[in-house]
XYZ file of C-alpha atoms in Angstrom:
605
model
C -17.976 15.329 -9.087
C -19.682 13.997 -5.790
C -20.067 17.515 -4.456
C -21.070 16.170 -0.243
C -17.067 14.661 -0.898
C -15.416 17.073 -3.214
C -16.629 20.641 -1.197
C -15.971 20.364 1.787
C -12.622 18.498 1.371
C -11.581 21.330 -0.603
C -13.066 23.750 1.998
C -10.984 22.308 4.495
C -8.045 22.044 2.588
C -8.101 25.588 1.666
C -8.574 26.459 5.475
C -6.062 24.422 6.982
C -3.580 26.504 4.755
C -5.014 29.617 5.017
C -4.180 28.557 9.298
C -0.800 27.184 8.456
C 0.497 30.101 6.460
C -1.095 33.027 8.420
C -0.669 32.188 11.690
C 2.602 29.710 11.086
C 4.769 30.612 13.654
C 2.237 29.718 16.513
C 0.241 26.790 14.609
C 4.147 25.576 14.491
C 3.813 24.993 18.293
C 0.267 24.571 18.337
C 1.102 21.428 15.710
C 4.067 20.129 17.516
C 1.995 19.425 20.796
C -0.515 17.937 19.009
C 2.182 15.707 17.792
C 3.251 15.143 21.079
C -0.710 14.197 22.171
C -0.810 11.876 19.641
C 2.307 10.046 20.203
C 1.972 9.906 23.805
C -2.607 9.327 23.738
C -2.477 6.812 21.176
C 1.384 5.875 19.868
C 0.134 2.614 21.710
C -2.935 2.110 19.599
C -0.759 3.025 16.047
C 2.154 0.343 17.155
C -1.010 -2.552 17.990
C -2.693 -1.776 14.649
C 0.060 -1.709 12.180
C 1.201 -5.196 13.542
C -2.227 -6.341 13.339
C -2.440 -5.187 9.846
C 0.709 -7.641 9.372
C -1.213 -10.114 10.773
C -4.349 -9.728 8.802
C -1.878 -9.548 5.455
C -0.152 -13.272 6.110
C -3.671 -14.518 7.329
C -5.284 -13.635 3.397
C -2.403 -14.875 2.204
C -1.411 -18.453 3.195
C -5.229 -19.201 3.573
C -7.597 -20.241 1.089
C -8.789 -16.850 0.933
C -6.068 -16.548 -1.385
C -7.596 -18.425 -3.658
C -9.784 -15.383 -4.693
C -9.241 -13.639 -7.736
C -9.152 -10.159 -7.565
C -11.849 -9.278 -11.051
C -13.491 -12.317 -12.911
C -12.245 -15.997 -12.511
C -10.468 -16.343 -15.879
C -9.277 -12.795 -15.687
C -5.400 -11.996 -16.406
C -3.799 -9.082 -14.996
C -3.824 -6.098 -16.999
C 0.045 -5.050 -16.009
C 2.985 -7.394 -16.055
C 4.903 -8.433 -12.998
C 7.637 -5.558 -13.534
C 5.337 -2.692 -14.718
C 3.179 -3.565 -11.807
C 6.067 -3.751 -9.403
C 7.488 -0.454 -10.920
C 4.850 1.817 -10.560
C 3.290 0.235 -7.076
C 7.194 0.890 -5.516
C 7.141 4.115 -6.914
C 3.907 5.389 -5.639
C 4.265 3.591 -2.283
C 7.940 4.836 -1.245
C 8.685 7.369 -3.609
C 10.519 10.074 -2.260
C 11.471 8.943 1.205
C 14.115 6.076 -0.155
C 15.868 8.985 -1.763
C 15.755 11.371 1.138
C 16.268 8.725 3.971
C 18.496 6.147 2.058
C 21.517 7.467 3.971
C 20.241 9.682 6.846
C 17.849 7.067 8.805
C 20.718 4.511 9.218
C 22.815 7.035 10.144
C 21.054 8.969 12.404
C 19.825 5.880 14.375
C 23.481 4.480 14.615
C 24.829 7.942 15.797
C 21.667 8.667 18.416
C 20.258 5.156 18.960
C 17.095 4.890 20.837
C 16.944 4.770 24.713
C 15.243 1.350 24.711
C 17.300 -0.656 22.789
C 20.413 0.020 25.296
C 23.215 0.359 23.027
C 26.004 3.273 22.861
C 26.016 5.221 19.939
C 28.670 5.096 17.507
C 29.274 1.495 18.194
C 28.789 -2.164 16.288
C 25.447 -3.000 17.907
C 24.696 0.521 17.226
C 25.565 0.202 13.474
C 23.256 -3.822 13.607
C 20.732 -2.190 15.415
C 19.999 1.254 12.971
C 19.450 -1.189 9.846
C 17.464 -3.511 11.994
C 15.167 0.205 12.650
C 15.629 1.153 9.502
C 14.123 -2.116 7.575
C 11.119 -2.312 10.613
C 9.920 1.086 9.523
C 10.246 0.731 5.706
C 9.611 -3.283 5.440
C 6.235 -5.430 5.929
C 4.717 -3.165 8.513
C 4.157 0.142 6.142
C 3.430 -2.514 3.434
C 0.772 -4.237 5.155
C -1.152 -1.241 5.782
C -0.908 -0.048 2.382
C -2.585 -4.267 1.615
C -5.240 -3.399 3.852
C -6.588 -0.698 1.515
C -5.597 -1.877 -1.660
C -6.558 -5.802 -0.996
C -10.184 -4.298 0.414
C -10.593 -2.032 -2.888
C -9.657 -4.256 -5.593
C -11.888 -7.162 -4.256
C -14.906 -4.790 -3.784
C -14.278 -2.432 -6.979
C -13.337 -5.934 -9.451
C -14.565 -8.839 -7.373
C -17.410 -7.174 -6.261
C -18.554 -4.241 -8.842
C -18.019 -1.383 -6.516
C -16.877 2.331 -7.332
C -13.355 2.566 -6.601
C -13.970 4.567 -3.044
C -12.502 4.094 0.325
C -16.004 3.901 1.655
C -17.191 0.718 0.324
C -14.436 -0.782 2.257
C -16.988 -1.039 5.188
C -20.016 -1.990 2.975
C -20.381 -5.757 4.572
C -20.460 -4.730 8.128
C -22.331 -1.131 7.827
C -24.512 -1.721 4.818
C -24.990 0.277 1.727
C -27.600 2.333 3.056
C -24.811 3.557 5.567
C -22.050 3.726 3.303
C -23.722 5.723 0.624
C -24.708 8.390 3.312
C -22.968 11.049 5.408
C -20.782 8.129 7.077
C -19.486 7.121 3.993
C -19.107 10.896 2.541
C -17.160 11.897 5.942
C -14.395 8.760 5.409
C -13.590 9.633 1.703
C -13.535 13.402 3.070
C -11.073 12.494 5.660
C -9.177 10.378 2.672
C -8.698 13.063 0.650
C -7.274 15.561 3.386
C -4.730 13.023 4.915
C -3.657 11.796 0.990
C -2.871 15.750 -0.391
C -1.183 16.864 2.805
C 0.871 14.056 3.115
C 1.664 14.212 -0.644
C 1.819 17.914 -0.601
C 4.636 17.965 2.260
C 6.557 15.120 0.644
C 6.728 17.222 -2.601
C 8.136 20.029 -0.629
C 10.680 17.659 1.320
C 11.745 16.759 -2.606
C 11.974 20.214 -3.406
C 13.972 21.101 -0.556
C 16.551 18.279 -1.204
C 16.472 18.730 -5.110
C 18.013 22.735 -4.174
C 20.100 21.304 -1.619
C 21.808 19.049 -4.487
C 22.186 21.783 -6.932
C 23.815 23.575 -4.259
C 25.935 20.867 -2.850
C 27.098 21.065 -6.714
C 27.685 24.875 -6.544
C 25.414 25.244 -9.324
C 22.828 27.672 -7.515
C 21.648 29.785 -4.946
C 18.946 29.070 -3.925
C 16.011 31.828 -3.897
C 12.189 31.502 -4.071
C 12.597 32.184 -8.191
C 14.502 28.607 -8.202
C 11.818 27.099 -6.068
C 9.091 28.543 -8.173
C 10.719 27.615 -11.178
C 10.883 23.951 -9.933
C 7.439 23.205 -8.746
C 6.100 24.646 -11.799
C 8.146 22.072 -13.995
C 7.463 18.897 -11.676
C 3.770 20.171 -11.878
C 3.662 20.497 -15.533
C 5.060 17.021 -15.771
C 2.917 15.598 -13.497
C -0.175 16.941 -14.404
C 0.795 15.888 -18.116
C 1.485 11.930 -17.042
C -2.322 12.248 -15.192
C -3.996 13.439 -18.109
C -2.406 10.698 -20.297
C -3.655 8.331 -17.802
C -2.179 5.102 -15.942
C -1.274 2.814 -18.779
C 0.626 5.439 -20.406
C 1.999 8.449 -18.568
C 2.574 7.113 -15.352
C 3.788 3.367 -16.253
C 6.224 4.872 -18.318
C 7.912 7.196 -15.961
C 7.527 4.421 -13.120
C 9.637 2.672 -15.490
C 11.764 4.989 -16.199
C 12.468 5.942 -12.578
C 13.148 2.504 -11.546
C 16.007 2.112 -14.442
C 17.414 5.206 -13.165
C 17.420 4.053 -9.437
C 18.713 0.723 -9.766
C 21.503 2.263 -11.979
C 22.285 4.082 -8.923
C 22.050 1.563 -6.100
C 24.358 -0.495 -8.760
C 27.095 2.160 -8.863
C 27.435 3.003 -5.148
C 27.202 -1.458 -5.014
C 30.047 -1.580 -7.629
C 32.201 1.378 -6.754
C 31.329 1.563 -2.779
C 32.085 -0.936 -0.614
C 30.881 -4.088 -2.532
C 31.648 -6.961 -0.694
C 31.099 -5.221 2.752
C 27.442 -3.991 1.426
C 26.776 -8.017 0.416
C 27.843 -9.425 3.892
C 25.504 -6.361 5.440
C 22.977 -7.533 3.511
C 22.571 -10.489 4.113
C 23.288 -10.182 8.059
C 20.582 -7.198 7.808
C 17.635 -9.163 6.138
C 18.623 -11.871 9.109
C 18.850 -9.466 11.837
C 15.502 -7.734 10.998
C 13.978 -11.165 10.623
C 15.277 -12.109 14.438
C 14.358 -8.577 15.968
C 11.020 -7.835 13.985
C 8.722 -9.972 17.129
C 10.502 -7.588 19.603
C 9.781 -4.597 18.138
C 6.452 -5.037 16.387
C 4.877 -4.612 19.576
C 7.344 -2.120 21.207
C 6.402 0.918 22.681
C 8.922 1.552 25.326
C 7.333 3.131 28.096
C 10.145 3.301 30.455
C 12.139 5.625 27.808
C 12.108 9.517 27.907
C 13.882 10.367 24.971
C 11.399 10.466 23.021
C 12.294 8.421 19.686
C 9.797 6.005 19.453
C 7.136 8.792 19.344
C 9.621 10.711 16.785
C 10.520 7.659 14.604
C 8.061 4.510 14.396
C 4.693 6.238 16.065
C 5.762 8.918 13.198
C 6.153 6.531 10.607
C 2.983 4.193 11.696
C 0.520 7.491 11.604
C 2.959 8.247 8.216
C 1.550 5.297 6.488
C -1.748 4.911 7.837
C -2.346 8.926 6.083
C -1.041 7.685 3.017
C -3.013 4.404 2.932
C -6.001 5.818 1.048
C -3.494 7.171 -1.622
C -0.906 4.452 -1.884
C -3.702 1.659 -1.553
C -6.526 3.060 -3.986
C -3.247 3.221 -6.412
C -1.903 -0.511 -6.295
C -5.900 -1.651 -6.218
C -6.140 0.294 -9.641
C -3.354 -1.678 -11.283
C -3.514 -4.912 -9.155
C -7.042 -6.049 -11.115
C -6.519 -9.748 -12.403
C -4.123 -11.250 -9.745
C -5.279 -13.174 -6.670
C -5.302 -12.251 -3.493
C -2.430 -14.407 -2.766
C -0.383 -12.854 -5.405
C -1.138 -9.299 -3.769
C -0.479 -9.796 -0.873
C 3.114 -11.673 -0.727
C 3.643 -9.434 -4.373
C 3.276 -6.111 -2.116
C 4.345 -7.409 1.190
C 7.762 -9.222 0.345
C 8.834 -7.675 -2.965
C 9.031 -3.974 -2.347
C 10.999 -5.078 1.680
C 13.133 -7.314 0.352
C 14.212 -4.309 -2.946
C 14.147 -1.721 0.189
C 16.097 -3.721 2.638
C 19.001 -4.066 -0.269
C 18.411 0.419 -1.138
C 19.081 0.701 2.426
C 21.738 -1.780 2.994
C 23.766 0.020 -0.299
C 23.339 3.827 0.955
C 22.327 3.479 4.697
C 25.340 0.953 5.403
C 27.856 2.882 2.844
C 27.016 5.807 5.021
C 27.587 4.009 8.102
C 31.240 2.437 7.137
C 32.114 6.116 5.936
C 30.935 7.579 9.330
C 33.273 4.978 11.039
C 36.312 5.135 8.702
C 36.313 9.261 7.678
C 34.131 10.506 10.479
C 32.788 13.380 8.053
C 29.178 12.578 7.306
C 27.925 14.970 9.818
C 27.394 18.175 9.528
C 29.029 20.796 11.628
C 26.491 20.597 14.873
C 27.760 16.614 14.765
C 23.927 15.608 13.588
C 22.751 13.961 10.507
C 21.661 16.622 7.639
C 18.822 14.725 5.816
C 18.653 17.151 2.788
C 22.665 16.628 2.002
C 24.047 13.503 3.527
C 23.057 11.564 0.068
C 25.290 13.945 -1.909
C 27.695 13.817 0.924
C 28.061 9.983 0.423
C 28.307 10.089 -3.267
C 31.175 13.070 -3.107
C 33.402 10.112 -1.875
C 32.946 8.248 -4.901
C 33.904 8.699 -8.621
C 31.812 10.413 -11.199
C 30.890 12.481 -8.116
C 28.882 14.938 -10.202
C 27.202 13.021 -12.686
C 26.210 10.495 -9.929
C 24.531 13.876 -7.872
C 22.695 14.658 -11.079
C 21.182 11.175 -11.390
C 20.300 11.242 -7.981
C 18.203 15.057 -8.700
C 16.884 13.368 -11.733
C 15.325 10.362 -9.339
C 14.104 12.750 -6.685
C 12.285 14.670 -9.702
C 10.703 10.810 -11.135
C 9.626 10.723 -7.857
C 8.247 13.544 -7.221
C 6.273 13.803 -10.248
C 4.794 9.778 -9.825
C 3.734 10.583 -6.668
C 2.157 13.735 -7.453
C 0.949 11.837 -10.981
C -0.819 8.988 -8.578
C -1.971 10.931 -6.123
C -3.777 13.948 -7.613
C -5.289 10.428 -9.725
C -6.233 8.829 -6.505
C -8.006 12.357 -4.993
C -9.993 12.443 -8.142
C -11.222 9.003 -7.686
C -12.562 9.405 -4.175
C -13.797 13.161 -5.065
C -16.138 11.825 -7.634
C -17.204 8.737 -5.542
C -15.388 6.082 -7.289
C -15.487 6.770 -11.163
C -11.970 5.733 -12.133
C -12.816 7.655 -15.829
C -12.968 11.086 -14.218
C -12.734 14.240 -16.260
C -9.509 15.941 -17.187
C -10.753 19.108 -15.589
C -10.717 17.366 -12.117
C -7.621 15.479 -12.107
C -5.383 19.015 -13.226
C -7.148 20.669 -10.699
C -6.149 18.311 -7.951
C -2.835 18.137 -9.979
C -2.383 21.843 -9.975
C -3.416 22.491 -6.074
C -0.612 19.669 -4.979
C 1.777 21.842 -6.641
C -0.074 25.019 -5.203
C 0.063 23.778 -1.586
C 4.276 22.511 -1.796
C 4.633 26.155 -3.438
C 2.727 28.098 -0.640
C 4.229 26.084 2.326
C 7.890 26.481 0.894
C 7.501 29.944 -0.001
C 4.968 31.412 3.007
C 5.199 29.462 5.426
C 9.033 27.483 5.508
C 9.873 24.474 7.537
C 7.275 25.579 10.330
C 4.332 25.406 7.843
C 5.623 22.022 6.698
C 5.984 21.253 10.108
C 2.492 22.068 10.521
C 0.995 20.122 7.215
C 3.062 16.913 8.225
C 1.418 16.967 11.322
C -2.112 17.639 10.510
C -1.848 14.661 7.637
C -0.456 12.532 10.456
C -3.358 13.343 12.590
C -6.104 12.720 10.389
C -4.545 8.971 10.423
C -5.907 8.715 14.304
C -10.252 7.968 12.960
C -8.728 6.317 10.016
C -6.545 3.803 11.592
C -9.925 2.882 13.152
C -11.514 2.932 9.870
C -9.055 0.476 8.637
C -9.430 -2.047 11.523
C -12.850 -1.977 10.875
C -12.144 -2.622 7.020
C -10.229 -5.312 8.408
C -13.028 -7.272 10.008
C -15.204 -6.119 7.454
C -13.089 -7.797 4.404
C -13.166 -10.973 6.577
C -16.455 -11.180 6.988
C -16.633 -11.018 3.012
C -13.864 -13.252 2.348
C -15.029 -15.935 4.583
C -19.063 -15.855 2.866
C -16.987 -16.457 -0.780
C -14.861 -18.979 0.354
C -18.005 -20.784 2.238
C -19.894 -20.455 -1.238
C -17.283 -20.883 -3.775
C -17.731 -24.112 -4.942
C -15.231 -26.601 -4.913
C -14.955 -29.023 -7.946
C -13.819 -32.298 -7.876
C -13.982 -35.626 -10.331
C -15.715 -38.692 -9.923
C -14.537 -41.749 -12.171
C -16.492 -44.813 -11.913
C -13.976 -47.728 -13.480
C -15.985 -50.849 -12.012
C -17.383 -52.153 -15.582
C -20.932 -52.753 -16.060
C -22.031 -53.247 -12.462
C -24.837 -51.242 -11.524
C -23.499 -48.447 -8.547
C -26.027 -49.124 -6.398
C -24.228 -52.177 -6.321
C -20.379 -51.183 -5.846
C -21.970 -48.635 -3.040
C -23.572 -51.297 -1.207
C -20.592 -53.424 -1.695
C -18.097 -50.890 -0.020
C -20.835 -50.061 3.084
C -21.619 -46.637 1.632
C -24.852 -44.965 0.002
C -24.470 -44.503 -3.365
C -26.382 -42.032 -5.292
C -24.826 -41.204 -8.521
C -27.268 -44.004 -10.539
C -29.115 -42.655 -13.256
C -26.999 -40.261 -14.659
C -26.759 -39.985 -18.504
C -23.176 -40.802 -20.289
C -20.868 -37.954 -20.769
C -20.440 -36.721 -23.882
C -18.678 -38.005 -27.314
C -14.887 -37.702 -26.499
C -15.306 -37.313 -22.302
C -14.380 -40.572 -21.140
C -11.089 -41.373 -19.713
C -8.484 -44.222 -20.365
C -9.614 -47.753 -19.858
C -13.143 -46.616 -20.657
C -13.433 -44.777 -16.913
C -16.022 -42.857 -17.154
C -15.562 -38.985 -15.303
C -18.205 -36.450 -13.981
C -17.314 -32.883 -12.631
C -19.737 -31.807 -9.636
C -19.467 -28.323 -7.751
C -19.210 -29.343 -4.132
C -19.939 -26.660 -1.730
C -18.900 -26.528 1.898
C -22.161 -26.890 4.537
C -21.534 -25.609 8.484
C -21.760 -28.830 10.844
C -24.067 -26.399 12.774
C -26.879 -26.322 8.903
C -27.187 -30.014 9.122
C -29.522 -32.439 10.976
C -29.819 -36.220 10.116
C -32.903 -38.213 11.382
C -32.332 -41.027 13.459
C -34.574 -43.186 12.244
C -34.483 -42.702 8.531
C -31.245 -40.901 7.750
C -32.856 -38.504 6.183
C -30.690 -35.751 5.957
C -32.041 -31.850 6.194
C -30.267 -28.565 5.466
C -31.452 -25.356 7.501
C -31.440 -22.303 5.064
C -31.193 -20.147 7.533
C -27.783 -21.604 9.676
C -25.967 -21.272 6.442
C -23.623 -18.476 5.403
C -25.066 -14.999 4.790
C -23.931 -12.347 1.788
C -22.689 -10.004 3.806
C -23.120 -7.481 0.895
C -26.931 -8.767 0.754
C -27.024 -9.301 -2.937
C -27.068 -5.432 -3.971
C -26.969 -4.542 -7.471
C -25.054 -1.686 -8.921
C -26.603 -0.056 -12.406
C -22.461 1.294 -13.427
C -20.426 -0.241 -16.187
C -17.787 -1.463 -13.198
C -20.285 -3.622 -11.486
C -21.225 -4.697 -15.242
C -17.423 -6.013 -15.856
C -17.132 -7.416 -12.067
C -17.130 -10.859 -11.291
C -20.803 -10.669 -9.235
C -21.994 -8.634 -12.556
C -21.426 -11.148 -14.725
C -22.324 -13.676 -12.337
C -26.175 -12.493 -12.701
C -25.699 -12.365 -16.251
C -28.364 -14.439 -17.872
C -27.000 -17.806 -19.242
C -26.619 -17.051 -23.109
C -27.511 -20.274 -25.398
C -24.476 -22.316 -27.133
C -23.981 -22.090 -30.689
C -24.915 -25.411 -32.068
């Protein structure tokens, strides 16, 4: 283990529940204002980030920087397209398209916000909650989830770093920097913000797994029954993290994406089918119109309070799982380029979500409108039951309930699976073959920490740990713009190096090319060269060269007036903005700049 990472993350982790749990009716207040500081200090700065993290995404994208491989140039991904979608949905929305499939539409159609001007209960109402709904769970949280992963994969495969949040900032701090107390305190503040926010999402799946077996009249539920279930979701958990990613957890990321979409296709089938198609496709098109109004959005006019309860929430949300969610798709993204990563994780996953949300979130709506009896008796949304609520109106009620448990369990135990794997990473800077030891102990604690909080503590403690993992994204949203300009700075030095290859064919016969230069007013200088190879040439006897051609700033040049001489200053060209460092570990061995300083071996004859 890195012990300046691994201590005192564990020190503080220990102490912030000790706090939560002893003292957890006043840290309950204590918590919410500091919620309410951070929504109403720096909601502005979370909304202005997150869309520039959108921004950065589409920029590596439809650039040439997405011409970069992520790992060596003739590498081929290690997952396939479905196993990698699986498991990177799975670990990056998990839980919360269960437990806010059908209570986020609803609530925002029954209490819309202040700023958008609409009555509640109404048709723009209804437009207006899935437009909410698909600009909190679309390409905002999934750009800030690229920002980590993108920046990881290219250091850890492209570049032959450990697999560590830190290096993220390597090519505008230095390594010096990075491999001292600056880089210790960001991985520290990584692993707090993942196992909170993983730790209270576990107990939000607890709580609605009990809340379905009592919907069902199945149970009571007592602390035994909670015990009972963290102890089997931790079993199976820490079992998939010992058996590592290519087996455990690809398999039940698998598993729980056959047993979603089986789900999502029943309520399609059996709901309202052709109303849930016309939604859709209005819903995709509305979020598409409204996402440049609200990207930017902060309504400072309105005193209700929901943007600092829903998308400042969901923005500082995101940004705490970031480390976790983005060290996890960087782990099984090695292979593809960084075009394919970023439109694979940006548009995939929104376009799957906006279609999970359209099936339960608009079903919900329509039975709201038509039955009125999706609310619970205070006329507000009940997150823990309205999914069972929904599917009590259809057939197979019970079985349908069961599958839903079942998912909310897959869930549960990927995320807890890829996260304790993620903590273990950044706990023993970087070594992606950590000891078993480690990942059941960060395994174990998740469970630990849900247990505690549910059984100590209740909703205040959770209260409490959902906003203390939310906080610690306030110095890491900084840390990722800074990864942001960082990764440019990188990207732009490879492009500016990577050569570019083109071919030369020279089909003029035997005349000399000093000659054919001359003859078409340019300075030829390819004379002299030997003849390719047995078997090289072309048709018509064209003969073809390959040359690496590499791009030179306008600013690097200078051309003499009198002799057109022409002269390249060393130092106006591009920099390594990693300086050349070499890494003595078997990943910067297998990395693309390893192998690149790999002497050239001899061919065979």
């Amino acid at each position: 283990m890195k012990k300046p990472v691994f201590v005192p993350a564990s020190i503080v982790i220990f102490a912030m529940i000790a706090f939560a749990v002893v003292y957890s009716s006043a840290a309950e207040g204590a918590f919410e204002s500091l919620n309410r500081v951070i929504s109403d200090g720096v909601g502005w700065w979370y909304i202005l980030a997150a869309t520039g993290f959108v921004v950065f995404a589409l920029y590596c994208g439809v650039s040439r920087i997405g011409n970069i491989r992520l790992g060596r140039d003739d590498e081929e991904p290690e997952f396939s397209v479905l196993s990698w979608f699986a498991m990177l949905f799975s670990a990056g929305m998990g839980i919360g398209l269960v437990f806010y499939g059908v209570a986020e539409p609803l609530s925002h159609y029954v209490k819309p916000p202040e700023a958008g001007r609409v009555a509640g209960s109404s048709d723009a109402a209804a437009n207006q909650a899935m437009e909410l709904t698909l600009f909190h769970w679309g390409l905002h949280a999934w750009a800030i989830y690229v920002v980590v992963g993108l920046g990881l994969a290219y250091m850890t495969y492209r570049k032959g770093r450990p697999l560590s949040v830190r290096w993220l900032l390597e090519p505008l701090l230095g390594r010096r920097r990075i491999e001292g107390p600056i880089g210790h305190a960001i991985d520290v503040v990584a692993i707090v913000g993942t196992l909170f926010g993983v730790a209270t999402s576990l107990g939000f799946g607890i709580q609605q797994i009990t809340a379905g077996l009592e919907y069902l009249g199945w149970v009571e539920v007592d602390n035994w029954l909670i015990i009972a279930l963290i102890a089997g979701v931790t079993a199976l958990a820490t079992f998939s993290v010992v058996s590592g990613v290519s087996k455990g957890l690809k398999w039940l990321s698998n598993i729980n994406m056959l047993l979603a979409v089986a789900l999502a296709v029943f309520v399609l089938l059996l709901g309202p089918t052709l109303f849930i198609m016309q939604s859709w496709v209005q819903n995709l098109g509305g979020y598409m119109q409204a996402l440049p109004k609200m990207a930017l959005r902060t309504s400072p006019f309105a005193e209700d309070g929901w943007a600092g309860a829903w998308t400042i929430f969901y923005w500082g949300w995101w940004m705490s799982w970031a480390p976790f969610v983005g060290m996890f798709i960087a782990r099984i993204s090695r292979g593809r380029t960084i075009r394919e990563f970023v439109f694979g994780v940006l548009l995939a996953p929104t376009l799957v979500g906006s279609l999970w949300f359209t099936i339960f979130g608009g079903s919900g709506i329509l039975r709201q409108r038509n039955d009125g009896d999706m609310l619970g008796a205070d006329g507000v949304v009940d997150t823990n039951t309205s999914l069972f609520t929904l599917l009590g109106g259809l057939p197979l009620a019970t079985v349908t309930c069961l599958l839903a448990i079942a998912i909310v369990i897959f869930f549960f135990v990927t995320s807890a699976d890829s996260g304790s794997l993620v903590i273990d990473i950044l706990s023993t800077g970087g070594d992606m073959g950590t000891p078993v030891l480690t990942r059941v102990y960060w395994a174990v604690l998740q469970g630990v920490v849900a247990a505690v909080l549910l059984l100590v503590g209740g909703s205040g403690s959770l209260t409490v740990l959902q906003t203390a993992s939310i906080a610690t994204a306030v110095p890491f949203s900084v840390v990722l713009v800074l990864a942001c300009i960082s990764m440019l700075k990188a990207f732009r030095y490879e492009v500016a190096a990577a050569p570019r290859y083109v071919r030369i064919s020279s089909a003029g016969g035997d005349r000399p090319a000093e000659e054919r230069g001359r003859r078409s007013g340019v300075s030829a200088t390819l004379a002299g060269l030997t003849a390719p190879p047995a078997g090289r040439s072309g048709p018509a006897g064209a003969r073809h060269r390959v040359f690496a051609v590499h791009e030179v700033p306008t600013g690097a040049v200078s051309v003499d007036p009198d002799s057109g001489a022409v002269t390249l200053d060393d130092a106006a060209r591009a920099t390594d903005p990693l300086g050349g460092e070499v890494f003595d570990t078997p990943e910067f061995a297998d990395s693309a700049e390893g192998q690149s300083r790999q002497p050239a071996r001899a061919e065979t004859p």
